[in-house]
Short mmCIF file of C-alpha atoms in Angstrom, two decimals:
data_model
loop_
_atom_site.label_atom_id
_atom_site.label_comp_id
_atom_site.label_asym_id
_atom_site.label_seq_id
_atom_site.Cartn_x
_atom_site.Cartn_y
_atom_site.Cartn_z
CA UNK O 1 -65.34 94.37 -230.67
CA UNK O 2 -62.38 91.60 -230.20
CA UNK O 3 -60.98 91.08 -226.63
CA UNK O 4 -57.16 90.27 -226.25
CA UNK O 5 -56.33 89.58 -222.63
CA UNK O 6 -57.21 92.73 -220.78
CA UNK O 7 -57.11 95.16 -223.73
CA UNK O 8 -59.31 95.88 -226.35
CA UNK O 9 -58.85 95.73 -230.29
CA UNK O 10 -60.97 97.64 -232.65
CA UNK O 11 -63.26 95.76 -234.85
CA UNK O 12 -61.81 97.72 -237.82
CA UNK O 13 -58.25 96.60 -236.91
CA UNK O 14 -57.13 93.63 -238.86
CA UNK O 15 -53.66 92.01 -238.79
CA UNK O 16 -51.52 92.32 -241.79
CA UNK O 17 -51.09 88.69 -242.19
CA UNK O 18 -54.93 87.92 -242.49
CA UNK O 19 -55.48 90.64 -245.04
CA UNK O 20 -53.41 90.83 -248.10
CA UNK O 21 -55.03 93.17 -250.94
CA UNK O 22 -54.69 91.83 -254.78
CA UNK O 23 -51.41 92.32 -256.09
CA UNK O 24 -50.36 94.45 -252.85
CA UNK O 25 -47.92 93.58 -250.38
CA UNK O 26 -49.48 93.64 -246.87
CA UNK O 27 -48.62 96.53 -244.60
CA UNK O 28 -46.59 98.18 -247.37
CA UNK O 29 -47.08 102.07 -247.68
CA UNK O 30 -45.68 105.31 -248.64
CA UNK O 31 -45.09 107.89 -245.86
CA UNK O 32 -43.78 110.40 -248.34
CA UNK O 33 -46.36 110.34 -250.59
CA UNK O 34 -47.22 114.05 -252.04
CA UNK O 35 -50.60 115.35 -252.86
CA UNK O 36 -50.46 118.47 -255.30
CA UNK O 37 -53.22 121.21 -254.72
CA UNK O 38 -53.65 124.30 -257.00
CA UNK O 39 -54.34 127.71 -255.41
CA UNK O 40 -54.92 131.12 -256.85
CA UNK O 41 -53.50 134.51 -255.30
CA UNK O 42 -54.19 138.05 -256.28
CA UNK O 43 -51.56 140.78 -255.78
CA UNK O 44 -52.50 144.67 -255.33
CA UNK O 45 -49.07 146.15 -254.42
CA UNK O 46 -45.98 146.78 -256.52
CA UNK O 47 -43.80 144.50 -254.55
CA UNK O 48 -45.03 141.11 -253.84
CA UNK O 49 -42.54 140.04 -251.46
CA UNK O 50 -41.43 136.75 -253.04
CA UNK O 51 -38.19 135.58 -254.54
CA UNK O 52 -37.19 132.98 -257.02
CA UNK O 53 -33.76 131.75 -258.39
CA UNK O 54 -32.81 133.95 -261.30
CA UNK O 55 -29.45 134.33 -263.19
CA UNK O 56 -27.84 136.53 -265.69
CA UNK O 57 -27.72 135.38 -269.18
CA UNK O 58 -25.30 136.46 -271.91
CA UNK O 59 -26.87 138.87 -274.46
CA UNK O 60 -30.08 139.58 -272.25
CA UNK O 61 -30.94 142.83 -270.70
CA UNK O 62 -32.65 141.35 -267.91
CA UNK O 63 -32.32 138.47 -265.72
CA UNK O 64 -33.89 135.06 -266.43
CA UNK O 65 -35.66 132.82 -263.81
CA UNK O 66 -34.87 129.13 -263.79
CA UNK O 67 -37.57 126.65 -264.92
CA UNK O 68 -39.63 125.28 -262.86
CA UNK O 69 -40.39 128.41 -261.20
CA UNK O 70 -40.17 127.71 -257.53
CA UNK O 71 -40.59 130.32 -254.59
CA UNK O 72 -37.33 130.43 -252.60
CA UNK O 73 -38.37 133.04 -250.19
CA UNK O 74 -41.39 134.87 -248.90
CA UNK O 75 -40.52 138.35 -247.16
CA UNK O 76 -41.89 138.75 -243.63
CA UNK O 77 -44.91 141.19 -243.54
CA UNK O 78 -45.43 141.13 -247.40
CA UNK O 79 -48.81 140.84 -249.12
CA UNK O 80 -47.68 137.30 -250.03
CA UNK O 81 -47.16 136.23 -246.69
CA UNK O 82 -50.34 137.75 -245.53
CA UNK O 83 -52.26 135.59 -248.37
CA UNK O 84 -50.37 132.36 -247.51
CA UNK O 85 -47.90 131.69 -250.08
CA UNK O 86 -44.89 129.35 -248.93
CA UNK O 87 -41.63 128.64 -249.82
CA UNK O 88 -41.18 125.65 -252.57
CA UNK O 89 -44.33 126.59 -253.87
CA UNK O 90 -44.20 126.50 -257.90
CA UNK O 91 -46.04 128.95 -260.05
CA UNK O 92 -47.85 127.63 -262.66
CA UNK O 93 -49.46 130.58 -264.71
CA UNK O 94 -49.80 134.39 -264.36
CA UNK O 95 -52.60 137.11 -265.18
CA UNK O 96 -51.32 140.54 -265.23
CA UNK O 97 -54.11 143.46 -264.90
CA UNK O 98 -56.09 143.83 -267.92
CA UNK O 99 -55.61 140.30 -269.23
CA UNK O 100 -58.77 138.13 -269.37
CA UNK O 101 -56.83 134.87 -269.05
CA UNK O 102 -53.93 133.34 -267.66
CA UNK O 103 -50.54 132.88 -269.40
CA UNK O 104 -48.94 129.61 -268.59
CA UNK O 105 -45.30 129.64 -267.24
CA UNK O 106 -43.37 127.94 -270.33
CA UNK O 107 -40.00 126.89 -270.53
CA UNK O 108 -37.82 128.58 -273.16
CA UNK O 109 -36.21 125.87 -275.30
CA UNK O 110 -33.28 126.49 -277.95
CA UNK O 111 -32.27 130.10 -277.23
CA UNK O 112 -29.08 131.08 -278.84
CA UNK O 113 -28.08 133.09 -275.94
CA UNK O 114 -28.20 130.30 -273.52
CA UNK O 115 -26.77 127.56 -275.85
CA UNK O 116 -23.86 130.00 -276.53
CA UNK O 117 -23.04 130.11 -272.78
CA UNK O 118 -22.73 126.41 -272.67
CA UNK O 119 -25.44 126.24 -269.68
CA UNK O 120 -27.64 123.34 -269.36
CA UNK O 121 -30.13 125.45 -267.11
CA UNK O 122 -33.77 125.60 -268.11
CA UNK O 123 -35.16 129.17 -268.00
CA UNK O 124 -38.77 130.75 -268.04
CA UNK O 125 -40.00 132.51 -271.30
CA UNK O 126 -38.94 135.98 -271.50
CA UNK O 127 -42.81 136.98 -271.58
CA UNK O 128 -43.26 135.85 -267.98
CA UNK O 129 -39.89 137.25 -267.13
CA UNK O 130 -40.72 140.56 -267.63
CA UNK O 131 -44.24 140.25 -265.93
CA UNK O 132 -42.58 138.93 -262.77
CA UNK O 133 -39.97 141.84 -263.06
CA UNK O 134 -42.61 144.55 -263.33
CA UNK O 135 -44.65 143.49 -260.26
CA UNK O 136 -47.86 145.32 -259.57
CA UNK O 137 -51.44 144.06 -259.92
CA UNK O 138 -51.48 140.53 -260.93
CA UNK O 139 -52.96 137.12 -260.15
CA UNK O 140 -50.84 133.94 -260.12
CA UNK O 141 -52.02 130.34 -259.88
CA UNK O 142 -49.31 127.89 -257.82
CA UNK O 143 -49.12 124.21 -257.15
CA UNK O 144 -48.35 122.93 -254.00
CA UNK O 145 -47.32 119.77 -252.77
CA UNK O 146 -48.26 118.47 -249.25
CA UNK O 147 -46.87 115.20 -247.76
CA UNK O 148 -49.81 112.94 -247.07
CA UNK O 149 -49.46 109.38 -245.78
CA UNK O 150 -51.13 106.80 -248.09
CA UNK O 151 -51.50 103.25 -247.89
CA UNK O 152 -50.89 100.96 -250.92
CA UNK O 153 -54.55 100.48 -251.65
CA UNK O 154 -54.55 104.09 -252.44
CA UNK O 155 -56.26 105.66 -249.27
CA UNK O 156 -54.83 108.42 -247.21
CA UNK O 157 -57.48 107.84 -244.24
CA UNK O 158 -54.74 106.78 -241.98
CA UNK O 159 -55.64 106.88 -238.22
CA UNK O 160 -53.48 106.18 -235.11
CA UNK O 161 -54.59 103.88 -232.33
CA UNK O 162 -53.09 105.92 -229.37
CA UNK O 163 -53.40 102.89 -227.01
CA UNK O 164 -51.50 100.25 -228.99
CA UNK O 165 -49.60 102.76 -231.13
CA UNK O 166 -50.36 101.44 -234.51
CA UNK O 167 -51.16 103.20 -237.65
CA UNK O 168 -54.10 101.70 -239.34
CA UNK O 169 -55.85 102.54 -242.69
CA UNK O 170 -59.50 102.72 -242.34
CA UNK O 171 -60.32 101.37 -245.69
CA UNK O 172 -58.66 98.02 -245.77
CA UNK O 173 -57.91 97.70 -242.33
CA UNK O 174 -54.12 96.87 -242.63
CA UNK O 175 -51.76 97.89 -239.72
CA UNK O 176 -49.11 99.87 -241.32
CA UNK O 177 -47.05 100.37 -238.64
CA UNK O 178 -46.68 99.12 -235.10
CA UNK O 179 -45.41 100.62 -231.84
CA UNK O 180 -45.28 104.14 -233.18
CA UNK O 181 -43.63 106.35 -230.52
CA UNK O 182 -45.78 109.32 -229.05
CA UNK O 183 -44.14 112.86 -229.66
CA UNK O 184 -47.03 114.53 -227.59
CA UNK O 185 -46.62 116.13 -224.36
CA UNK O 186 -46.11 113.86 -221.25
CA UNK O 187 -49.00 114.33 -218.64
CA UNK O 188 -48.64 113.74 -214.85
CA UNK O 189 -51.33 113.47 -212.33
CA UNK O 190 -51.17 115.02 -208.75
CA UNK O 191 -54.07 113.58 -206.70
CA UNK O 192 -52.87 114.91 -203.32
CA UNK O 193 -51.75 118.25 -204.50
CA UNK O 194 -54.04 121.00 -203.11
CA UNK O 195 -52.08 124.25 -203.78
CA UNK O 196 -54.70 125.17 -206.60
CA UNK O 197 -52.26 124.87 -209.44
CA UNK O 198 -52.66 122.91 -212.67
CA UNK O 199 -49.36 121.02 -212.95
CA UNK O 200 -50.37 118.76 -215.58
CA UNK O 201 -47.31 118.73 -218.12
CA UNK O 202 -43.90 117.30 -216.90
CA UNK O 203 -42.11 120.90 -217.73
CA UNK O 204 -40.44 122.79 -220.18
CA UNK O 205 -37.73 121.61 -222.74
CA UNK O 206 -34.13 121.51 -221.95
CA UNK O 207 -32.53 124.89 -222.25
CA UNK O 208 -28.61 125.00 -222.56
CA UNK O 209 -28.41 128.55 -221.90
CA UNK O 210 -29.79 127.78 -218.37
CA UNK O 211 -27.80 126.23 -215.44
CA UNK O 212 -28.42 122.46 -215.21
CA UNK O 213 -29.89 122.72 -218.75
CA UNK O 214 -32.95 124.11 -217.13
CA UNK O 215 -33.60 120.79 -215.34
CA UNK O 216 -34.25 120.97 -211.64
CA UNK O 217 -36.32 119.43 -208.85
CA UNK O 218 -38.38 121.78 -206.77
CA UNK O 219 -40.05 120.69 -203.51
CA UNK O 220 -43.84 121.47 -203.72
CA UNK O 221 -45.70 123.60 -201.16
CA UNK O 222 -48.90 125.30 -201.00
CA UNK O 223 -48.12 128.67 -202.50
CA UNK O 224 -50.52 131.44 -203.67
CA UNK O 225 -53.86 130.80 -205.23
CA UNK O 226 -52.86 132.59 -208.35
CA UNK O 227 -49.63 132.68 -210.17
CA UNK O 228 -46.15 130.66 -209.92
CA UNK O 229 -43.95 131.09 -206.78
CA UNK O 230 -41.74 133.81 -207.53
CA UNK O 231 -39.94 134.28 -204.36
CA UNK O 232 -39.82 132.75 -200.81
CA UNK O 233 -42.12 135.14 -199.45
CA UNK O 234 -44.91 133.68 -201.75
CA UNK O 235 -44.48 130.25 -199.51
CA UNK O 236 -47.20 129.71 -197.21
CA UNK O 237 -46.19 128.36 -193.51
CA UNK O 238 -45.99 124.69 -192.86
CA UNK O 239 -43.19 121.86 -192.95
CA UNK O 240 -43.26 121.29 -196.64
CA UNK O 241 -43.43 125.16 -197.16
CA UNK O 242 -40.14 125.59 -194.95
CA UNK O 243 -38.17 122.85 -196.86
CA UNK O 244 -39.21 124.78 -199.83
CA UNK O 245 -38.24 128.09 -198.33
CA UNK O 246 -34.58 126.52 -197.79
CA UNK O 247 -34.17 124.99 -201.21
CA UNK O 248 -35.30 128.27 -202.81
CA UNK O 249 -33.02 130.49 -201.03
CA UNK O 250 -29.96 127.95 -201.52
CA UNK O 251 -30.85 127.00 -205.12
CA UNK O 252 -29.85 129.03 -208.33
CA UNK O 253 -33.34 129.90 -209.41
CA UNK O 254 -32.77 133.40 -208.93
CA UNK O 255 -29.84 133.54 -211.35
CA UNK O 256 -31.85 131.69 -213.66
CA UNK O 257 -34.80 134.10 -213.23
CA UNK O 258 -32.81 137.02 -214.13
CA UNK O 259 -31.36 135.57 -217.38
CA UNK O 260 -35.07 134.49 -218.29
CA UNK O 261 -36.34 137.80 -217.90
CA UNK O 262 -33.45 139.11 -220.03
CA UNK O 263 -34.20 136.38 -222.82
CA UNK O 264 -38.35 137.43 -222.53
CA UNK O 265 -36.97 141.09 -223.21
CA UNK O 266 -35.11 139.98 -226.23
CA UNK O 267 -37.93 138.00 -227.75
CA UNK O 268 -40.60 141.08 -227.16
CA UNK O 269 -37.87 143.29 -228.76
CA UNK O 270 -37.26 141.23 -231.78
CA UNK O 271 -41.08 140.46 -232.13
CA UNK O 272 -41.73 144.41 -232.04
CA UNK O 273 -38.98 144.78 -234.68
CA UNK O 274 -40.24 141.84 -237.05
CA UNK O 275 -36.91 139.86 -236.81
CA UNK O 276 -36.93 135.96 -237.27
CA UNK O 277 -36.24 133.18 -234.87
CA UNK O 278 -32.70 133.16 -235.70
CA UNK O 279 -31.86 136.68 -234.84
CA UNK O 280 -33.43 135.52 -231.07
CA UNK O 281 -31.46 132.58 -230.82
CA UNK O 282 -28.27 134.34 -231.57
CA UNK O 283 -29.04 137.31 -229.34
CA UNK O 284 -29.73 134.84 -226.22
CA UNK O 285 -26.70 132.91 -226.89
CA UNK O 286 -24.46 136.33 -226.89
CA UNK O 287 -26.49 137.53 -223.57
CA UNK O 288 -25.50 134.39 -221.93
CA UNK O 289 -21.78 135.12 -222.69
CA UNK O 290 -22.19 138.57 -221.56
CA UNK O 291 -23.77 137.54 -218.47
CA UNK O 292 -21.23 134.86 -217.64
CA UNK O 293 -18.45 137.79 -218.02
CA UNK O 294 -20.36 140.08 -215.98
CA UNK O 295 -20.30 137.62 -212.96
CA UNK O 296 -16.75 137.76 -213.33
CA UNK O 297 -16.51 141.18 -212.38
CA UNK O 298 -16.29 142.71 -216.07
CA UNK O 299 -18.49 145.96 -216.57
CA UNK O 300 -20.24 145.76 -219.59
CA UNK O 301 -23.45 147.91 -219.56
CA UNK O 302 -24.83 150.50 -217.54
CA UNK O 303 -28.63 148.94 -217.69
CA UNK O 304 -29.79 145.35 -218.66
CA UNK O 305 -31.96 147.17 -221.34
CA UNK O 306 -29.00 148.51 -223.14
CA UNK O 307 -27.23 145.16 -223.27
CA UNK O 308 -30.41 143.55 -224.82
CA UNK O 309 -30.43 146.18 -227.44
CA UNK O 310 -26.72 145.99 -228.00
CA UNK O 311 -26.84 142.25 -228.55
CA UNK O 312 -29.89 142.56 -230.70
CA UNK O 313 -28.18 144.97 -232.66
CA UNK O 314 -25.07 142.65 -233.06
CA UNK O 315 -27.05 139.47 -233.92
CA UNK O 316 -28.92 141.74 -236.85
CA UNK O 317 -25.44 142.59 -238.07
CA UNK O 318 -23.98 139.24 -238.01
CA UNK O 319 -27.08 137.30 -239.62
CA UNK O 320 -27.06 140.20 -242.50
CA UNK O 321 -30.49 141.58 -241.22
CA UNK O 322 -29.54 144.98 -240.19
CA UNK O 323 -31.52 147.43 -238.07
CA UNK O 324 -30.68 150.97 -237.43
CA UNK O 325 -30.21 152.27 -233.76
CA UNK O 326 -33.26 154.61 -234.33
CA UNK O 327 -35.21 151.34 -234.98
CA UNK O 328 -33.96 149.88 -231.56
CA UNK O 329 -34.58 153.18 -229.67
CA UNK O 330 -38.06 153.23 -230.84
CA UNK O 331 -39.00 149.81 -228.88
CA UNK O 332 -36.91 150.94 -225.69
CA UNK O 333 -36.09 153.36 -223.33
CA UNK O 334 -32.62 153.44 -223.55
CA UNK O 335 -30.85 156.24 -225.35
CA UNK O 336 -28.77 155.94 -228.48
CA UNK O 337 -25.84 157.08 -226.60
CA UNK O 338 -26.26 154.09 -223.85
CA UNK O 339 -27.00 151.44 -226.69
CA UNK O 340 -23.61 152.74 -228.61
CA UNK O 341 -21.34 152.65 -225.51
CA UNK O 342 -22.36 149.08 -224.46
CA UNK O 343 -22.23 148.12 -227.94
CA UNK O 344 -18.69 148.71 -228.15
CA UNK O 345 -18.05 147.12 -224.88
CA UNK O 346 -19.59 143.86 -226.11
CA UNK O 347 -17.86 143.74 -229.40
CA UNK O 348 -14.41 143.69 -227.43
CA UNK O 349 -15.75 141.34 -224.95
CA UNK O 350 -17.16 138.61 -227.60
CA UNK O 351 -14.45 139.29 -230.06
CA UNK O 352 -16.87 140.15 -233.04
CA UNK O 353 -16.54 142.90 -235.45
CA UNK O 354 -19.80 143.77 -237.14
CA UNK O 355 -18.21 146.25 -239.46
CA UNK O 356 -19.91 149.37 -240.62
CA UNK O 357 -23.69 148.82 -242.08
CA UNK O 358 -23.79 149.91 -245.80
CA UNK O 359 -26.93 151.65 -247.36
CA UNK O 360 -27.17 148.66 -249.86
CA UNK O 361 -28.04 146.51 -247.00
CA UNK O 362 -30.98 148.27 -245.65
CA UNK O 363 -32.37 149.25 -249.25
CA UNK O 364 -34.52 146.18 -250.11
CA UNK O 365 -36.49 146.58 -246.96
CA UNK O 366 -37.08 150.10 -247.40
CA UNK O 367 -38.38 149.63 -250.95
CA UNK O 368 -40.34 147.01 -249.38
CA UNK O 369 -42.00 149.46 -247.08
CA UNK O 370 -42.44 151.89 -249.69
CA UNK O 371 -43.72 149.10 -251.98
CA UNK O 372 -41.42 150.19 -255.13
CA UNK O 373 -41.02 147.98 -257.93
CA UNK O 374 -38.06 145.44 -258.53
CA UNK O 375 -36.79 147.75 -261.15
CA UNK O 376 -36.59 150.74 -258.83
CA UNK O 377 -35.06 148.57 -255.72
CA UNK O 378 -32.13 147.64 -258.28
CA UNK O 379 -31.53 150.97 -259.52
CA UNK O 380 -31.37 152.53 -255.73
CA UNK O 381 -28.90 149.76 -254.76
CA UNK O 382 -26.79 150.59 -257.80
CA UNK O 383 -26.66 154.37 -256.92
CA UNK O 384 -25.87 153.97 -253.24
CA UNK O 385 -23.09 151.42 -253.82
CA UNK O 386 -21.68 153.91 -256.39
CA UNK O 387 -22.39 156.81 -254.14
CA UNK O 388 -20.84 155.54 -250.77
CA UNK O 389 -17.12 156.34 -251.87
CA UNK O 390 -17.95 160.17 -252.75
CA UNK O 391 -19.84 160.42 -249.66
CA UNK O 392 -17.41 160.02 -246.60
CA UNK O 393 -18.99 160.33 -243.06
CA UNK O 394 -22.65 160.56 -244.24
CA UNK O 395 -25.09 158.04 -242.46
CA UNK O 396 -25.85 154.86 -244.28
CA UNK O 397 -29.68 155.47 -243.57
CA UNK O 398 -29.19 159.08 -245.35
CA UNK O 399 -27.28 157.63 -248.35
CA UNK O 400 -30.16 155.00 -248.53
CA UNK O 401 -32.83 157.65 -248.63
CA UNK O 402 -30.98 159.85 -250.95
CA UNK O 403 -30.52 156.70 -253.65
CA UNK O 404 -34.26 156.05 -253.16
CA UNK O 405 -35.10 159.51 -253.98
CA UNK O 406 -33.10 159.77 -256.85
CA UNK O 407 -34.26 156.71 -258.50
CA UNK O 408 -37.90 157.65 -258.07
CA UNK O 409 -37.37 161.13 -259.68
CA UNK O 410 -35.54 159.22 -262.33
CA UNK O 411 -38.32 156.93 -263.04
CA UNK O 412 -41.30 159.20 -262.56
CA UNK O 413 -43.63 159.06 -265.47
CA UNK O 414 -41.82 156.12 -267.31
CA UNK O 415 -42.07 152.25 -267.38
CA UNK O 416 -39.75 151.65 -264.68
CA UNK O 417 -42.32 153.07 -262.22
CA UNK O 418 -44.56 150.13 -262.77
CA UNK O 419 -47.76 152.36 -263.10
CA UNK O 420 -47.66 153.38 -259.47
CA UNK O 421 -47.50 156.45 -257.69
CA UNK O 422 -43.71 157.14 -256.36
CA UNK O 423 -42.99 158.44 -252.70
CA UNK O 424 -42.09 161.92 -251.87
CA UNK O 425 -39.23 162.93 -249.87
CA UNK O 426 -41.39 163.10 -246.76
CA UNK O 427 -42.41 159.55 -247.30
CA UNK O 428 -38.87 158.28 -248.07
CA UNK O 429 -37.85 159.97 -244.53
CA UNK O 430 -40.75 158.29 -242.54
CA UNK O 431 -39.59 155.05 -243.95
CA UNK O 432 -35.82 155.46 -243.49
CA UNK O 433 -35.64 157.43 -240.42
CA UNK O 434 -33.45 160.11 -241.69
CA UNK O 435 -34.49 163.70 -241.88
CA UNK O 436 -36.26 164.93 -244.83
CA UNK O 437 -33.73 168.06 -245.06
CA UNK O 438 -30.66 165.54 -244.70
CA UNK O 439 -31.83 163.37 -247.57
CA UNK O 440 -32.14 166.38 -249.73
CA UNK O 441 -28.60 167.40 -248.92
CA UNK O 442 -27.32 164.02 -249.49
CA UNK O 443 -29.27 164.02 -252.71
CA UNK O 444 -27.58 167.41 -253.69
CA UNK O 445 -23.80 166.02 -253.47
CA UNK O 446 -25.25 162.91 -255.26
CA UNK O 447 -26.51 165.02 -258.24
CA UNK O 448 -23.35 166.51 -259.37
CA UNK O 449 -22.17 163.04 -260.00
CA UNK O 450 -25.13 161.51 -261.37
CA UNK O 451 -23.96 160.59 -264.63
CA UNK O 452 -21.05 158.62 -262.69
CA UNK O 453 -23.47 157.02 -260.40
CA UNK O 454 -26.06 155.56 -262.90
CA UNK O 455 -25.64 151.94 -264.28
CA UNK O 456 -24.74 151.68 -267.98
CA UNK O 457 -27.90 151.59 -270.23
CA UNK O 458 -30.14 154.03 -268.01
CA UNK O 459 -30.33 156.71 -270.57
CA UNK O 460 -32.25 154.15 -272.67
CA UNK O 461 -34.44 153.24 -269.79
CA UNK O 462 -35.22 156.39 -268.53
CA UNK O 463 -34.59 158.75 -271.68
CA UNK O 464 -34.38 162.27 -271.25
CA UNK O 465 -34.47 162.07 -267.63
CA UNK O 466 -30.86 162.31 -266.37
CA UNK O 467 -30.28 165.94 -267.07
CA UNK O 468 -33.80 167.11 -266.34
CA UNK O 469 -34.02 165.92 -262.44
CA UNK O 470 -34.19 168.69 -260.00
CA UNK O 471 -31.27 169.58 -257.86
CA UNK O 472 -32.87 169.45 -254.75
#
C-alpha cells in the first residue's frame, strides 16, 4: 500500500506514464466494445410476439424480411418477452418442430424479382421467411451484442476506485480514466435527528409537473414514529413542531399531494392495463393541464377517478395504443357514462380530437391474446377494413370480433391455421369484450358480402371454404 499525503492508493494502481504495454498507447481503451453472445429460445404458442423489418417484393406472394434479421419489437406480455428476447437481437438460425437440426438464416442473393425492382436491400431466404410467417412451435438461435468496457491489453476486468474516481484495469494496472463523476444517489447524514425516520437520500428527482418542480424545503420536526408526515395533526408539540405546522399550512404541499395522488392512480391503472411508460407520461401531462383549468373554475368531471380514466383513454388513442371503455371500467369504479361525459369535456378543453377508434387498430392485440398466427391476423385486418364501410353504427369491438370469427372459419383445417386449435365465438367474445350474440349478428351481415371482403387470392389459400362457411 502506497501513501500519498492523507489518501491511500491501491497497490495495483499504476500511473499510465509508468506502465506502457508493448505496442500499446498507455491509458487507451474502447468504452463501446461489443461482446457477442449466443442464446437459444423455444416457442410453444402460435404467435411469438416479435417483429422484424419486412417489405413487399414485386412478384412475391409473401413479404420478405430484410437481412440481417434484427428484432425491432417485442410485444409486452408475449412469450418472447417472458423468455427474455430483446430489441436488436439478431436471429441466426431457426428449427421448426419436427426438424432435427437448425436452419441457418441465409441471405438470398441474385433473386430476379429483387433485381428487377431496382432495390439494393438484401433479404432473408424464402424458406426461413415461410417458417417465421407460420409461427407455431419453433426454436431459434440469436446473437446478442452487449457493450463492455475493454482495455487495450484485451481485458474487460475494469474496476472503479470510488474514492479517487478512477477507472483501473485489473490486468495491467493502467488508469483508463480519471475524475469520473459518480451517477449514484447522494447520501446525507443527520446526527441530531431523533424522529425515527431514515432521511438518508437527498430527495426525489425534479418533477416539472409539480409546483416549483417538486423542489421545496421542509422544516424538520419530530413526527409520528411510523410513516411520513401527511398533515399538520401528525406533528408533535414543541417549537420546531410549531414552525413546521405554520409552514405546512402556508405551503403548497396540499395541492401537490392531490395531484400526486392522481398521478399514482394513473400509474396503477396503466400497470393493470399493461400500458407502456409513454402512456403514463402523456396521461399525467394531460391531467396537469386539466387540473390547472379546474383551479380557474372550469368544470370538467364529476370525480377524480372519471378524469383519470378519461386522460388515460385519450392518451391511448393519441399514442395509437387504443383501449376500450369496457377495459377501463374493469379497473375502476366509474361508470361508462361518467367516463364518456368527462372525456368529451376534456377533449374540448385540451383541443384534441382522438377520432373514432377503428377495428383494425385493436385486432393485433386481440389476435395476440387468442394466439392466432400472423396469416390469420392479416386476414382479420383485411376483412375488418373492408367491412367497416358496410357496417355503420356498429361498435368497433363487435366488428373486430366478427372479422376474427370469419377468418377462423375460413382457415379451419387449412395450412393458414398453423396447425393450432382455432378459438370459438365464446372465446373471441371473452377476448374482445363484445357479446357473443352481437358478434354472430355482425358476422351474419358480413357473410352476405363475404366475397367482397376477402383479399384477392384467398380462394387459393383456403380452397372451397368461402362458400361453405356457415352463415351464423
